Amino acid sequence: MFKYKSSKDTGAKSWIYQRISGIALVVFAIGHYILMHFQPEAGKTYEAVFARMQFSWYRIIDLTFVTLALYHGLNGIWGIFRDYDLKSGTKITIISALILFGLAFLFWAYYIVFSIPYGKPMP
Amino acid sequence: MAEKINPKIKTFNQKEWVKTNLSYQKDPGSWAWILHRISGIALIAYLFLHIWSISPLVQGKAAFEQKMATYSGTLFSFVEWFLFAFVLFHALNGVRIIIVDWADGAKYHKQLYLYTWVIGILLFLAMGLIMFSHIF
């Protein structure tokens, strides 16, 4: 069906987004590791997570981190598939599956972060 | 639109791609490429696991702490430590790729690959020291 219709997309945008998100992820990952591993008690307990989530800017950082990581990761997986000479139908199936899988996990992550209440912790 | 295929040029055999890939001569760039892929796939798989593993936050403190208790312990710390090795390689090699793409960075790609390993091993050992100082 799509045999003679190739995309006009050269992949340049995908390439630059992958690099920009990659650099951002390195910065986020450094912060994440300092937070989680220098003092595990201050990073990983429910109280610590709850206390951080009282700041909306921390929620924004967390959600930016997970959004960029999912985008970078799934775009990377797509990049691997792109190395092989796949049929159009296979390409469409793979990219649809990646997008659906990514969106499902992205919304799950958002749901987890927004389920943590402001004010009083859940027992 | 039938293109003439030059019989002298061996086309890539899709069915035997593992064998073909393994038959290529490996220089540092090839290893960097292979390891970048493997670590990338491992990291996205871990990210899905990570979202799943912190999902008990939705149910509150008791459920979260019960789940987190199963993720602590020496064995899991070792797994986390080796996860850091994957993160380190992917991050440092990612920076290497950006430098190689930049200006005439491609001239230095072999040295940069060596630095990836040197810096990576040093940071890996430092992280081991930090992580296991909380346990032992």
Coordinates of C-alpha atoms in Angstrom, one line a residue:
Chain A
M1 CA 0.0 0.0 0.0
F2 CA 2.8 2.4 0.9
K3 CA 5.4 0.8 -1.3
Y4 CA 6.3 3.9 -3.4
K5 CA 5.4 6.5 -0.8
S6 CA 8.5 7.3 1.2
S7 CA 8.5 9.8 3.9
K8 CA 10.0 13.3 3.3
D9 CA 11.4 13.1 6.8
T10 CA 15.2 13.0 6.6
G11 CA 15.5 12.1 10.3
A12 CA 17.4 15.3 11.1
K13 CA 14.9 16.4 13.7
S14 CA 14.8 12.9 15.3
W15 CA 18.6 13.0 15.4
I16 CA 18.8 16.4 17.2
Y17 CA 16.0 15.6 19.6
Q18 CA 17.8 12.4 20.5
R19 CA 20.9 14.3 21.4
I20 CA 19.1 17.1 23.2
S21 CA 17.1 14.6 25.3
G22 CA 20.3 12.6 25.8
I23 CA 22.2 15.5 27.3
A24 CA 19.2 16.5 29.5
L25 CA 18.9 12.8 30.7
V26 CA 22.6 12.8 31.8
V27 CA 21.9 15.9 33.9
F28 CA 18.7 14.4 35.4
A29 CA 20.4 11.1 36.0
I30 CA 23.2 12.7 38.0
G31 CA 20.6 14.4 40.2
H32 CA 18.7 11.2 40.5
Y33 CA 21.7 9.2 41.6
I34 CA 22.9 11.8 44.1
L35 CA 19.4 11.9 45.6
M36 CA 18.8 8.1 45.7
H37 CA 22.2 6.8 46.6
F38 CA 24.2 9.2 48.8
Q39 CA 21.7 8.8 51.6
P40 CA 19.2 6.0 50.8
E41 CA 17.1 6.9 53.8
A42 CA 16.7 10.5 52.6
G43 CA 15.8 9.3 49.1
K44 CA 13.7 6.1 49.1
T45 CA 11.4 6.1 52.0
Y46 CA 7.7 7.0 51.7
E47 CA 8.1 10.0 53.9
A48 CA 11.0 11.3 51.7
V49 CA 9.0 10.8 48.5
F50 CA 5.9 12.4 50.1
A51 CA 7.9 15.4 51.3
R52 CA 9.5 16.0 47.9
M53 CA 6.1 15.7 46.1
Q54 CA 4.8 18.6 48.2
F55 CA 6.8 20.8 45.9
S56 CA 5.1 21.1 42.5
W57 CA 8.4 21.9 40.8
Y58 CA 9.7 18.6 42.0
R59 CA 6.8 16.8 40.3
I60 CA 7.5 18.8 37.2
I61 CA 11.2 17.7 37.2
D62 CA 10.2 14.0 37.8
L63 CA 7.6 14.0 35.0
T64 CA 10.0 15.8 32.6
F65 CA 12.6 13.1 33.5
V66 CA 10.3 10.2 32.8
T67 CA 8.9 11.8 29.6
L68 CA 12.3 12.4 28.1
A69 CA 13.6 9.0 29.2
L70 CA 10.6 7.2 27.5
Y71 CA 10.9 9.4 24.4
H72 CA 14.7 8.8 24.2
G73 CA 14.4 5.1 24.9
L74 CA 11.6 4.3 22.4
N75 CA 13.1 6.5 19.7
G76 CA 16.3 4.6 20.3
I77 CA 14.5 1.3 19.8
W78 CA 12.9 2.6 16.7
G79 CA 16.4 3.6 15.5
I80 CA 17.5 0.0 15.9
F81 CA 14.6 -1.3 13.8
R82 CA 15.3 1.4 11.2
D83 CA 18.7 -0.2 10.5
Y84 CA 16.9 -3.2 8.9
D85 CA 15.2 -3.2 5.7
L86 CA 11.6 -3.8 6.9
K87 CA 8.4 -3.8 4.9
S88 CA 6.1 -0.8 5.3
G89 CA 3.4 -2.8 7.1
T90 CA 6.0 -4.1 9.6
K91 CA 7.3 -0.6 10.2
I92 CA 3.8 0.8 10.8
T93 CA 3.1 -2.0 13.2
I94 CA 6.3 -1.5 15.1
I95 CA 6.1 2.2 15.4
S96 CA 2.4 2.0 16.5
A97 CA 3.2 -0.5 19.1
L98 CA 6.1 1.6 20.4
I99 CA 4.0 4.7 20.6
L100 CA 1.1 2.9 22.3
F101 CA 3.4 1.2 24.8
G102 CA 5.2 4.5 25.5
L103 CA 2.0 6.4 26.0
A104 CA 0.6 3.7 28.3
F105 CA 3.6 3.8 30.5
L106 CA 3.8 7.6 30.3
F107 CA 0.2 8.0 31.6
W108 CA 0.9 5.4 34.2
A109 CA 3.9 7.4 35.5
Y110 CA 1.8 10.6 35.5
Y111 CA -1.0 8.8 37.3
I112 CA 1.5 7.5 40.0
V113 CA 2.9 11.0 40.6
F114 CA -0.4 12.8 40.7
S115 CA -1.9 10.1 43.0
I116 CA 0.4 11.3 45.8
P117 CA -1.7 13.8 47.7
Y118 CA -0.7 17.3 48.9
G119 CA -1.0 17.9 52.6
K120 CA -1.7 14.7 54.4
P121 CA 0.0 11.4 53.5
M122 CA -2.0 8.2 52.7
P123 CA -1.7 5.6 55.5
Chain B
M1 CA 11.6 0.4 -11.0
A2 CA 13.7 -2.8 -11.0
E3 CA 17.2 -1.9 -10.1
K4 CA 20.1 -3.9 -11.5
I5 CA 22.0 -5.7 -8.8
N6 CA 25.7 -5.9 -9.3
P7 CA 26.6 -9.6 -8.7
K8 CA 30.0 -8.6 -7.4
I9 CA 28.5 -6.7 -4.5
K10 CA 27.3 -9.0 -1.7
T11 CA 24.0 -7.7 -0.4
F12 CA 23.2 -7.9 3.2
N13 CA 21.5 -11.1 4.0
Q14 CA 18.6 -10.3 6.3
K15 CA 18.2 -13.9 7.4
E16 CA 21.8 -14.4 8.5
W17 CA 22.3 -10.9 10.0
V18 CA 23.6 -12.2 13.3
K19 CA 26.3 -14.2 11.5
T20 CA 27.1 -11.3 9.2
N21 CA 27.3 -8.8 12.0
L22 CA 29.6 -11.2 14.0
S23 CA 31.8 -11.7 10.9
Y24 CA 32.7 -8.0 10.7
Q25 CA 36.1 -7.0 12.0
K26 CA 35.6 -5.2 15.3
D27 CA 37.4 -2.0 16.1
P28 CA 36.7 0.2 19.2
G29 CA 33.9 2.0 17.2
S30 CA 32.1 -1.3 16.6
W31 CA 32.3 -2.3 20.2
A32 CA 31.0 1.1 21.2
W33 CA 28.1 0.7 18.8
I34 CA 27.3 -2.8 20.0
L35 CA 27.5 -1.9 23.7
H36 CA 25.5 1.3 23.2
R37 CA 22.7 -0.8 21.8
I38 CA 22.8 -3.5 24.4
S39 CA 22.9 -0.9 27.3
G40 CA 20.2 1.1 25.6
I41 CA 17.8 -1.8 25.3
A42 CA 18.6 -2.8 28.9
L43 CA 17.9 0.7 30.2
I44 CA 14.5 1.1 28.5
A45 CA 13.5 -2.3 29.8
Y46 CA 14.6 -1.2 33.2
L47 CA 12.6 2.1 32.9
F48 CA 9.4 0.1 32.3
L49 CA 10.2 -2.1 35.3
H50 CA 10.9 1.0 37.4
I51 CA 7.6 2.6 36.6
W52 CA 5.9 -0.7 37.6
S53 CA 8.0 -1.1 40.7
I54 CA 7.1 2.3 42.2
S55 CA 3.4 2.0 41.3
P56 CA 2.4 1.0 44.8
L57 CA 2.9 4.7 45.7
V58 CA -0.7 5.0 44.5
Q59 CA -1.9 2.8 47.4
G60 CA -0.1 4.7 50.1
K61 CA 2.6 4.2 52.7
A62 CA 1.9 0.6 53.8
A63 CA 1.7 -0.9 50.3
F64 CA 4.7 1.1 49.1
E65 CA 7.0 0.1 52.1
Q66 CA 6.0 -3.5 51.8
K67 CA 7.0 -3.5 48.2
M68 CA 10.2 -1.5 48.7
A69 CA 11.3 -4.1 51.4
T70 CA 11.5 -6.7 48.7
Y71 CA 13.7 -4.5 46.6
S72 CA 16.3 -3.9 49.4
G73 CA 19.1 -6.2 50.4
T74 CA 22.6 -7.1 49.2
L75 CA 21.5 -8.9 46.1
F76 CA 19.4 -6.0 44.9
S77 CA 22.2 -3.6 45.7
F78 CA 24.5 -5.6 43.4
V79 CA 21.8 -5.5 40.6
E80 CA 21.5 -1.7 41.1
W81 CA 25.3 -1.4 41.0
F82 CA 25.4 -3.2 37.7
L83 CA 22.5 -1.2 36.4
F84 CA 24.7 1.9 37.1
A85 CA 27.4 0.3 34.9
F86 CA 24.8 0.3 32.0
V87 CA 23.8 3.9 32.8
L88 CA 27.4 4.9 32.9
F89 CA 28.4 3.3 29.6
H90 CA 25.3 4.6 27.8
A91 CA 25.8 8.2 29.2
L92 CA 29.5 8.4 28.6
N93 CA 29.4 6.8 25.2
G94 CA 26.5 9.1 24.4
V95 CA 28.7 12.1 25.2
R96 CA 31.4 10.5 23.1
I97 CA 29.0 10.2 20.2
I98 CA 28.1 13.9 20.4
I99 CA 31.8 14.8 20.5
V100 CA 32.6 12.5 17.6
D101 CA 29.8 14.2 15.5
W102 CA 31.1 17.6 16.5
A103 CA 33.7 19.4 14.3
D104 CA 36.7 17.0 13.8
G105 CA 35.9 14.9 16.9
A106 CA 35.8 11.8 14.7
K107 CA 39.6 11.9 14.5
Y108 CA 39.7 11.2 18.3
H109 CA 37.0 8.5 18.5
K110 CA 39.4 5.8 19.6
Q111 CA 40.9 7.9 22.4
L112 CA 37.4 8.9 23.4
Y113 CA 36.4 5.3 23.6
L114 CA 39.3 4.6 25.9
Y115 CA 38.3 7.6 28.1
T116 CA 34.7 6.2 28.2
W117 CA 36.1 3.1 29.8
V118 CA 38.6 4.8 32.1
I119 CA 36.1 7.4 33.5
G120 CA 33.4 4.7 33.5
I121 CA 35.4 2.2 35.6
L122 CA 36.4 4.9 38.1
L123 CA 32.9 6.2 38.5
F124 CA 31.6 2.6 38.8
L125 CA 34.1 1.8 41.6
A126 CA 33.2 5.1 43.3
M127 CA 29.5 4.2 43.2
G128 CA 30.3 0.8 44.6
L129 CA 32.0 2.5 47.5
I130 CA 29.1 4.8 48.1
M131 CA 26.4 2.2 47.8
F132 CA 28.0 -0.5 49.9
S133 CA 29.1 1.9 52.6
H134 CA 25.4 2.0 53.5
I135 CA 25.2 -1.8 53.8
F136 CA 28.4 -3.1 55.2

